[in-house]
Tab-separated table of N, CA and C in Angstrom:
chain	number	residue	atom	x	y	z
A	422	MET	N	-10.695	-53.643	9.455
A	422	MET	CA	-9.488	-53.177	8.800
A	422	MET	C	-9.466	-51.650	8.881
A	423	GLU	N	-8.390	-51.104	9.412
A	423	GLU	CA	-8.246	-49.657	9.547
A	423	GLU	C	-7.514	-49.089	8.328
A	424	PHE	N	-8.100	-48.072	7.719
A	424	PHE	CA	-7.488	-47.419	6.564
A	424	PHE	C	-6.828	-46.122	6.993
A	425	VAL	N	-5.682	-45.817	6.378
A	425	VAL	CA	-4.950	-44.575	6.642
A	425	VAL	C	-4.652	-43.885	5.313
A	426	THR	N	-4.456	-42.573	5.375
A	426	THR	CA	-4.187	-41.801	4.170
A	426	THR	C	-2.729	-41.942	3.767
A	427	LEU	N	-2.521	-42.351	2.538
A	427	LEU	CA	-1.177	-42.513	1.987
A	427	LEU	C	-0.744	-41.252	1.257
A	428	ALA	N	-1.651	-40.641	0.502
A	428	ALA	CA	-1.329	-39.433	-0.266
A	428	ALA	C	-2.610	-38.650	-0.496
A	429	THR	N	-2.456	-37.368	-0.802
A	429	THR	CA	-3.590	-36.496	-1.060
A	429	THR	C	-3.430	-35.860	-2.434
A	430	PHE	N	-4.537	-35.770	-3.162
A	430	PHE	CA	-4.518	-35.237	-4.523
A	430	PHE	C	-5.598	-34.169	-4.685
A	431	SER	N	-5.439	-33.339	-5.717
A	431	SER	CA	-6.416	-32.299	-6.014
A	431	SER	C	-7.515	-32.773	-6.953
A	432	SER	N	-7.258	-33.846	-7.700
A	432	SER	CA	-8.264	-34.324	-8.637
A	432	SER	C	-8.200	-35.846	-8.765
A	433	SER	N	-9.301	-36.396	-9.275
A	433	SER	CA	-9.361	-37.842	-9.517
A	433	SER	C	-8.368	-38.259	-10.584
A	434	PHE	N	-8.119	-37.347	-11.533
A	434	PHE	CA	-7.195	-37.657	-12.627
A	434	PHE	C	-5.763	-37.851	-12.115
A	435	GLU	N	-5.387	-37.108	-11.086
A	435	GLU	CA	-4.051	-37.277	-10.504
A	435	GLU	C	-3.968	-38.576	-9.708
A	436	ALA	N	-5.032	-38.897	-8.992
A	436	ALA	CA	-5.016	-40.029	-8.070
A	436	ALA	C	-5.209	-41.380	-8.752
A	437	ALA	N	-5.980	-41.411	-9.820
A	437	ALA	CA	-6.366	-42.678	-10.448
A	437	ALA	C	-5.193	-43.580	-10.842
A	438	PRO	N	-4.136	-43.069	-11.489
A	438	PRO	CA	-3.039	-43.979	-11.867
A	438	PRO	C	-2.384	-44.663	-10.668
A	439	TYR	N	-2.241	-43.933	-9.581
A	439	TYR	CA	-1.624	-44.522	-8.385
A	439	TYR	C	-2.553	-45.558	-7.764
A	440	LYS	N	-3.851	-45.264	-7.733
A	440	LYS	CA	-4.825	-46.209	-7.190
A	440	LYS	C	-4.825	-47.498	-8.009
A	441	VAL	N	-4.857	-47.376	-9.321
A	441	VAL	CA	-4.862	-48.553	-10.200
A	441	VAL	C	-3.579	-49.365	-10.018
A	442	ASN	N	-2.444	-48.679	-9.908
A	442	ASN	CA	-1.158	-49.365	-9.715
A	442	ASN	C	-1.159	-50.151	-8.403
A	443	LEU	N	-1.653	-49.530	-7.327
A	443	LEU	CA	-1.692	-50.225	-6.042
A	443	LEU	C	-2.623	-51.431	-6.098
A	444	GLU	N	-3.774	-51.271	-6.732
A	444	GLU	CA	-4.707	-52.396	-6.861
A	444	GLU	C	-4.091	-53.519	-7.689
A	445	HIS	N	-3.358	-53.146	-8.732
A	445	HIS	CA	-2.675	-54.142	-9.561
A	445	HIS	C	-1.632	-54.916	-8.747
A	446	GLN	N	-1.035	-54.247	-7.775
A	446	GLN	CA	-0.031	-54.896	-6.911
A	446	GLN	C	-0.676	-55.671	-5.764
A	447	GLY	N	-2.016	-55.680	-5.720
A	447	GLY	CA	-2.719	-56.465	-4.702
A	447	GLY	C	-3.036	-55.723	-3.424
A	448	ILE	N	-2.936	-54.402	-3.437
A	448	ILE	CA	-3.227	-53.618	-2.235
A	448	ILE	C	-4.627	-53.016	-2.373
A	449	THR	N	-5.466	-53.299	-1.404
A	449	THR	CA	-6.802	-52.718	-1.377
A	449	THR	C	-6.673	-51.232	-1.087
A	450	CYS	N	-7.362	-50.396	-1.859
A	450	CYS	CA	-7.310	-48.959	-1.612
A	450	CYS	C	-8.570	-48.298	-2.148
A	451	PHE	N	-8.816	-47.083	-1.693
A	451	PHE	CA	-9.943	-46.317	-2.209
A	451	PHE	C	-9.627	-44.833	-2.092
A	452	LEU	N	-10.394	-44.027	-2.801
A	452	LEU	CA	-10.195	-42.580	-2.812
A	452	LEU	C	-11.279	-41.934	-1.959
A	453	LYS	N	-10.898	-41.519	-0.775
A	453	LYS	CA	-11.838	-40.869	0.141
A	453	LYS	C	-12.099	-39.439	-0.337
A	454	ASP	N	-13.349	-39.026	-0.306
A	454	ASP	CA	-13.795	-37.683	-0.704
A	454	ASP	C	-13.668	-37.434	-2.203
A	455	GLU	N	-13.526	-38.487	-2.986
A	455	GLU	CA	-13.421	-38.333	-4.435
A	455	GLU	C	-14.696	-37.726	-5.017
A	456	HIS	N	-15.838	-38.236	-4.594
A	456	HIS	CA	-17.098	-37.757	-5.158
A	456	HIS	C	-17.401	-36.323	-4.720
A	457	THR	N	-17.084	-36.003	-3.496
A	457	THR	CA	-17.292	-34.632	-3.012
A	457	THR	C	-16.468	-33.657	-3.835
A	458	MET	N	-15.227	-33.996	-4.071
A	458	MET	CA	-14.334	-33.113	-4.831
A	458	MET	C	-14.741	-33.036	-6.303
A	459	THR	N	-15.261	-34.123	-6.847
A	459	THR	CA	-15.673	-34.134	-8.250
A	459	THR	C	-16.917	-33.272	-8.450
A	460	MET	N	-17.839	-33.334	-7.509
A	460	MET	CA	-19.095	-32.605	-7.640
A	460	MET	C	-18.970	-31.132	-7.231
A	461	ALA	N	-18.136	-30.839	-6.251
A	461	ALA	CA	-18.044	-29.463	-5.745
A	461	ALA	C	-16.601	-29.141	-5.373
A	462	ARG	N	-15.839	-28.658	-6.348
A	462	ARG	CA	-14.420	-28.364	-6.114
A	462	ARG	C	-14.213	-27.263	-5.073
A	463	VAL	N	-15.257	-26.486	-4.799
A	463	VAL	CA	-15.113	-25.414	-3.813
A	463	VAL	C	-14.851	-25.960	-2.418
A	464	TYR	N	-15.107	-27.250	-2.203
A	464	TYR	CA	-14.884	-27.858	-0.897
A	464	TYR	C	-13.484	-28.450	-0.742
A	465	GLU	N	-12.597	-28.185	-1.696
A	465	GLU	CA	-11.264	-28.794	-1.657
A	465	GLU	C	-10.556	-28.527	-0.332
A	466	HIS	N	-10.548	-27.291	0.113
A	466	HIS	CA	-9.841	-26.969	1.361
A	466	HIS	C	-10.608	-27.469	2.583
A	467	ALA	N	-11.926	-27.532	2.468
A	467	ALA	CA	-12.736	-28.006	3.596
A	467	ALA	C	-12.522	-29.493	3.857
A	468	VAL	N	-12.450	-30.289	2.796
A	468	VAL	CA	-12.292	-31.739	2.977
A	468	VAL	C	-10.833	-32.177	2.906
A	469	GLY	N	-9.959	-31.293	2.469
A	469	GLY	CA	-8.540	-31.629	2.428
A	469	GLY	C	-8.110	-32.403	1.205
A	470	GLY	N	-8.871	-32.302	0.125
A	470	GLY	CA	-8.491	-32.978	-1.111
A	470	GLY	C	-8.951	-34.422	-1.138
A	471	ILE	N	-8.564	-35.116	-2.199
A	471	ILE	CA	-8.899	-36.529	-2.369
A	471	ILE	C	-7.789	-37.345	-1.721
A	472	LYS	N	-8.181	-38.192	-0.789
A	472	LYS	CA	-7.202	-38.957	-0.024
A	472	LYS	C	-7.143	-40.404	-0.509
A	473	LEU	N	-5.967	-40.827	-0.920
A	473	LEU	CA	-5.745	-42.225	-1.298
A	473	LEU	C	-5.501	-42.992	-0.007
A	474	GLN	N	-6.414	-43.891	0.331
A	474	GLN	CA	-6.321	-44.612	1.594
A	474	GLN	C	-6.035	-46.088	1.370
A	475	VAL	N	-5.176	-46.610	2.241
A	475	VAL	CA	-4.779	-48.021	2.193
A	475	VAL	C	-4.883	-48.599	3.608
A	476	PRO	N	-4.964	-49.937	3.730
A	476	PRO	CA	-4.957	-50.536	5.064
A	476	PRO	C	-3.638	-50.213	5.787
A	477	ARG	N	-3.745	-49.974	7.088
A	477	ARG	CA	-2.558	-49.613	7.884
A	477	ARG	C	-1.429	-50.627	7.702
A	478	GLU	N	-1.777	-51.908	7.644
A	478	GLU	CA	-0.732	-52.943	7.533
A	478	GLU	C	-0.040	-52.944	6.169
A	479	ASP	N	-0.645	-52.324	5.164
A	479	ASP	CA	-0.040	-52.257	3.827
A	479	ASP	C	0.616	-50.905	3.537
A	480	PHE	N	0.614	-50.018	4.517
A	480	PHE	CA	1.088	-48.649	4.297
A	480	PHE	C	2.523	-48.598	3.765
A	481	ALA	N	3.450	-49.281	4.421
A	481	ALA	CA	4.867	-49.223	4.023
A	481	ALA	C	5.069	-49.765	2.613
A	482	ARG	N	4.437	-50.874	2.307
A	482	ARG	CA	4.567	-51.461	0.971
A	482	ARG	C	3.947	-50.545	-0.092
A	483	ALA	N	2.791	-49.962	0.220
A	483	ALA	CA	2.125	-49.054	-0.720
A	483	ALA	C	2.966	-47.805	-0.965
A	484	LYS	N	3.589	-47.287	0.076
A	484	LYS	CA	4.445	-46.108	-0.071
A	484	LYS	C	5.635	-46.431	-0.969
A	485	GLU	N	6.190	-47.600	-0.787
A	485	GLU	CA	7.312	-48.036	-1.616
A	485	GLU	C	6.888	-48.164	-3.088
A	486	ILE	N	5.725	-48.739	-3.333
A	486	ILE	CA	5.219	-48.897	-4.701
A	486	ILE	C	4.990	-47.535	-5.345
A	487	MET	N	4.410	-46.602	-4.581
A	487	MET	CA	4.154	-45.265	-5.138
A	487	MET	C	5.460	-44.519	-5.414
A	488	THR	N	6.450	-44.697	-4.567
A	488	THR	CA	7.752	-44.064	-4.781
A	488	THR	C	8.387	-44.601	-6.055
A	489	GLU	N	8.314	-45.924	-6.253
A	489	GLU	CA	8.837	-46.532	-7.479
A	489	GLU	C	8.103	-46.026	-8.723
A	490	ALA	N	6.816	-45.678	-8.554
A	490	ALA	CA	6.016	-45.178	-9.675
A	490	ALA	C	6.261	-43.692	-9.941
A	491	GLY	N	7.085	-43.057	-9.107
A	491	GLY	CA	7.440	-41.665	-9.348
A	491	GLY	C	6.773	-40.650	-8.457
A	492	TYR	N	5.966	-41.084	-7.499
A	492	TYR	CA	5.326	-40.138	-6.589
A	492	TYR	C	6.351	-39.658	-5.568
A	493	VAL	N	6.385	-38.355	-5.319
A	493	VAL	CA	7.321	-37.778	-4.352
A	493	VAL	C	6.545	-37.412	-3.096
A	494	PHE	N	6.862	-38.067	-2.012
A	494	PHE	CA	6.224	-37.774	-0.727
A	494	PHE	C	6.930	-36.606	-0.080
A	495	GLU	N	6.161	-35.616	0.325
A	495	GLU	CA	6.720	-34.492	1.079
A	495	GLU	C	6.456	-34.769	2.538
A	496	ASN	N	7.510	-34.807	3.306
A	496	ASN	CA	7.371	-35.138	4.710
A	496	ASN	C	7.223	-33.864	5.525
A	497	TYR	N	5.970	-33.407	5.668
A	497	TYR	CA	5.699	-32.180	6.404
A	497	TYR	C	5.929	-32.338	7.893
A	498	PHE	N	5.895	-33.557	8.378
A	498	PHE	CA	5.966	-33.774	9.805
A	498	PHE	C	7.357	-34.203	10.272
A	499	GLU	N	8.308	-34.095	9.398
A	499	GLU	CA	9.690	-34.430	9.747
A	499	GLU	C	10.262	-33.307	10.610
A	500	LEU	N	10.774	-33.663	11.759
A	500	LEU	CA	11.355	-32.658	12.646
A	500	LEU	C	12.753	-32.273	12.172
A	501	PRO	N	13.110	-30.991	12.306
A	501	PRO	CA	14.488	-30.586	12.015
A	501	PRO	C	15.445	-31.283	12.983
A	502	PRO	N	16.737	-31.359	12.642
A	502	PRO	CA	17.700	-32.107	13.467
A	502	PRO	C	17.723	-31.708	14.944
A	503	PHE	N	17.689	-30.401	15.239
A	503	PHE	CA	17.717	-29.985	16.650
A	503	PHE	C	16.529	-30.549	17.408
A	504	TRP	N	15.323	-30.475	16.792
A	504	TRP	CA	14.126	-30.933	17.486
A	504	TRP	C	14.087	-32.449	17.599
A	505	LYS	N	14.712	-33.166	16.669
A	505	LYS	CA	14.839	-34.621	16.802
A	505	LYS	C	15.699	-34.943	18.029
A	506	TRP	N	16.810	-34.212	18.152
A	506	TRP	CA	17.689	-34.411	19.299
A	506	TRP	C	16.948	-34.075	20.595
A	507	PHE	N	16.271	-32.935	20.603
A	507	PHE	CA	15.533	-32.506	21.792
A	507	PHE	C	14.460	-33.522	22.157
A	508	ASP	N	13.742	-34.038	21.179
A	508	ASP	CA	12.695	-35.026	21.427
A	508	ASP	C	13.289	-36.276	22.059
A	509	GLY	N	14.393	-36.779	21.488
A	509	GLY	CA	15.034	-37.973	22.035
A	509	GLY	C	15.567	-37.756	23.437
A	510	MET	N	16.090	-36.554	23.696
A	510	MET	CA	16.671	-36.244	25.000
A	510	MET	C	15.594	-36.035	26.066
A	511	SER	N	14.468	-35.438	25.700
A	511	SER	CA	13.500	-35.041	26.711
A	511	SER	C	12.327	-35.999	26.905
A	512	LYS	N	12.108	-36.949	26.019
A	512	LYS	CA	10.920	-37.793	26.152
A	512	LYS	C	11.005	-38.820	27.271
A	513	ASN	N	12.182	-39.020	27.845
A	513	ASN	CA	12.324	-39.970	28.952
A	513	ASN	C	12.397	-39.295	30.311
A	514	LEU	N	12.200	-37.976	30.338
A	514	LEU	CA	12.244	-37.253	31.608
A	514	LEU	C	10.989	-37.538	32.434
A	515	PRO	N	11.154	-37.629	33.756
A	515	PRO	CA	9.962	-37.848	34.583
A	515	PRO	C	9.050	-36.619	34.549
A	516	LEU	N	7.797	-36.810	34.715
A	516	LEU	CA	6.737	-35.798	34.747
A	516	LEU	C	6.422	-35.176	33.395
A	517	ILE	N	7.417	-34.713	32.656
A	517	ILE	CA	7.101	-34.034	31.392
A	517	ILE	C	7.396	-34.884	30.164
A	518	GLY	N	8.023	-36.021	30.309
A	518	GLY	CA	8.403	-36.852	29.171
A	518	GLY	C	7.235	-37.343	28.335
A	519	SER	N	6.075	-37.469	28.948
A	519	SER	CA	4.914	-37.957	28.208
A	519	SER	C	4.159	-36.833	27.496
A	520	GLN	N	4.560	-35.598	27.712
A	520	GLN	CA	3.906	-34.454	27.077
A	520	GLN	C	4.372	-34.320	25.628
A	521	THR	N	3.674	-33.486	24.863
A	521	THR	CA	4.086	-33.236	23.479
A	521	THR	C	5.412	-32.497	23.470
A	522	ILE	N	6.073	-32.508	22.323
A	522	ILE	CA	7.369	-31.847	22.222
A	522	ILE	C	7.252	-30.346	22.475
A	523	ALA	N	6.126	-29.737	22.096
A	523	ALA	CA	5.922	-28.303	22.322
A	523	ALA	C	5.845	-27.991	23.820
A	524	ILE	N	5.126	-28.804	24.576
A	524	ILE	CA	5.012	-28.595	26.027
A	524	ILE	C	6.361	-28.792	26.693
A	525	ARG	N	7.093	-29.827	26.270
A	525	ARG	CA	8.424	-30.055	26.841
A	525	ARG	C	9.353	-28.879	26.559
A	526	ALA	N	9.254	-28.296	25.362
A	526	ALA	CA	10.093	-27.140	25.012
A	526	ALA	C	9.769	-25.957	25.910
A	527	ILE	N	8.488	-25.751	26.185
A	527	ILE	CA	8.089	-24.641	27.070
A	527	ILE	C	8.660	-24.847	28.462
A	528	PHE	N	8.611	-26.087	28.973
A	528	PHE	CA	9.170	-26.356	30.299
A	528	PHE	C	10.667	-26.061	30.351
A	529	PHE	N	11.371	-26.233	29.225
A	529	PHE	CA	12.788	-25.923	29.182
A	529	PHE	C	13.028	-24.424	28.986
A	530	LEU	N	12.187	-23.771	28.223
A	530	LEU	CA	12.399	-22.362	27.901
A	530	LEU	C	12.088	-21.424	29.062
A	531	ILE	N	11.140	-21.761	29.907
A	531	ILE	CA	10.780	-20.883	31.019
A	531	ILE	C	11.975	-20.646	31.946
A	532	PRO	N	12.681	-21.673	32.423
A	532	PRO	CA	13.847	-21.398	33.291
A	532	PRO	C	14.959	-20.638	32.557
A	533	ILE	N	15.150	-20.954	31.273
A	533	ILE	CA	16.187	-20.247	30.516
A	533	ILE	C	15.826	-18.776	30.382
A	534	ALA	N	14.574	-18.487	30.084
A	534	ALA	CA	14.123	-17.094	29.974
A	534	ALA	C	14.253	-16.379	31.311
A	535	ALA	N	13.961	-17.059	32.407
A	535	ALA	CA	14.085	-16.453	33.739
A	535	ALA	C	15.540	-16.087	34.027
A	536	VAL	N	16.469	-16.965	33.682
A	536	VAL	CA	17.891	-16.684	33.904
A	536	VAL	C	18.341	-15.504	33.045
A	537	VAL	N	17.927	-15.488	31.789
A	537	VAL	CA	18.304	-14.391	30.895
A	537	VAL	C	17.749	-13.069	31.426
A	538	LEU	N	16.496	-13.044	31.834
A	538	LEU	CA	15.911	-11.818	32.382
A	538	LEU	C	16.616	-11.388	33.652
A	539	PHE	N	16.970	-12.359	34.501
A	539	PHE	CA	17.704	-12.030	35.718
A	539	PHE	C	19.046	-11.391	35.387
A	540	LEU	N	19.764	-11.953	34.425
A	540	LEU	CA	21.066	-11.407	34.037
A	540	LEU	C	20.922	-10.024	33.424
A	541	ILE	N	19.902	-9.800	32.629
A	541	ILE	CA	19.671	-8.472	32.049
A	541	ILE	C	19.382	-7.481	33.161
A	542	PHE	N	18.509	-7.840	34.100
A	542	PHE	CA	18.190	-6.954	35.202
A	542	PHE	C	19.421	-6.668	36.036
A	543	LYS	N	20.206	-7.684	36.317
A	543	LYS	CA	21.429	-7.540	37.118
A	543	LYS	C	22.409	-6.615	36.391
A	544	TYR	N	22.558	-6.771	35.090
A	544	TYR	CA	23.465	-5.934	34.318
A	544	TYR	C	22.994	-4.481	34.311
A	545	GLN	N	21.684	-4.258	34.203
A	545	GLN	CA	21.131	-2.902	34.166
A	545	GLN	C	21.317	-2.182	35.511
A	546	THR	N	21.229	-2.902	36.603
A	546	THR	CA	21.344	-2.269	37.923
A	546	THR	C	22.789	-1.998	38.309
A	547	THR	N	23.745	-2.674	37.675
A	547	THR	CA	25.162	-2.448	38.015
A	547	THR	C	25.772	-1.318	37.198
A	548	ARG	N	25.060	-0.779	36.248
A	548	ARG	CA	25.606	0.295	35.407
A	548	ARG	C	25.558	1.603	36.074
């Protein structure tokens, strides 16, 4: 069974109610790095906090239960609208479609930058 991180907390006191609620709903879960954080809080940034982990197959249901319990998920990995469009448009291109979105953006920006530089140079020489 593969476990994934559902949420991250700074202390056991913050995480415990959510863990108990999930267990009450029948979802197996555990708090990764709980003991490390309890014994040595100076390692908080090194270990990334206390991670509430659930089985991958229960992730969606667990997220729904936590949302109903009042937990607010911050979606740090949500792409802005332009980048969502760019990702959808460029991921099916041959050769570069399998690359990360950052690499695909660079492949698009290099020709655009070359054209802009050419136009600037052309404008400067005609003055």
